[in-house]
């Protein structure tokens, strides 16, 4: 059992520790990386040896988050902190090594089921970045421009540029403070919400061509098959945020994305505008997440998965008279 602690207690622990590794989740997003690198920089400012552990090399649009965080080659880990990791499987390639040795878990997912010695989970926070901002204050570290950029990236990406229903007054006050501290919001929002690639445009063409509607238009389903990923050599970066396309359509209450990962494995992302629970929908298939955004995986071929989720969507949307 993990011991739930306050942020002040978490700060005290961190100040008493050294040689700290910060774990981020697989398929890294702006929140896990922004929060992880911001916390690392703050701990470094307190004279700690620290490094961020990722499941893959961080290149492309997220690479700037790593600035100024060189790690000694002879680093020996003593303490492990996870940020934005809701469940052990999200540790990916690092799961085996780390899942039983996490000292502190920091997260904002209501479904968090990580085992750690100490835990701070605040599901009211729109992003782990909001929690890390408060933690850095508790550590007594002055937030420089780079830390502000990391935290702004965390918060803006997890809120869809402050458009999702998880955005609260506190979220906006946190973001406002980061602007006051000199973060480059224009560069960050351009990078994550406007900049696109040719490959991405090709993917969107395919998605609009193959999109399906069910439940009388209350549910829209899009598909990303292995064939299309191979044809355009799509990376996770190219596909980021694609899941939010279906729910933009008028009348759609539940937007579903089926990503074919292999012949017998598909990942499903559910997105809603908050009135239908994406979390409850994905729980039917052993997954979970938030009210407006959740996911699950099904070990079946894509045709079977299509039938399963459309039939569940019909059940959910018709039952609730949505
Ligand atoms: Mn997050």
Short mmCIF file of N, CA and C and ligand atoms in Angstrom, two decimals, residues 31 84 108-109 128 158, ligand 1:
data_model
loop_
_atom_site.label_atom_id
_atom_site.label_comp_id
_atom_site.label_asym_id
_atom_site.label_seq_id
_atom_site.Cartn_x
_atom_site.Cartn_y
_atom_site.Cartn_z
N UNK A 31 2.78 16.43 -21.20
CA UNK A 31 2.60 16.52 -19.75
C UNK A 31 3.65 15.69 -19.01
N UNK A 84 2.96 11.56 -13.89
CA UNK A 84 1.93 11.40 -14.94
C UNK A 84 1.79 9.94 -15.39
N UNK A 108 -2.13 12.84 -11.77
CA UNK A 108 -3.43 13.52 -11.74
C UNK A 108 -4.54 12.64 -12.32
N UNK A 109 -4.27 11.35 -12.54
CA UNK A 109 -5.30 10.46 -13.09
C UNK A 109 -6.14 9.85 -11.97
N UNK A 128 -0.42 16.95 -14.89
CA UNK A 128 0.59 16.73 -13.85
C UNK A 128 1.42 18.00 -13.68
N UNK A 158 -2.01 18.94 -22.21
CA UNK A 158 -3.01 18.08 -21.57
C UNK A 158 -4.41 18.71 -21.56
MN1 LIG B 1 -1.21 14.12 -17.87
#
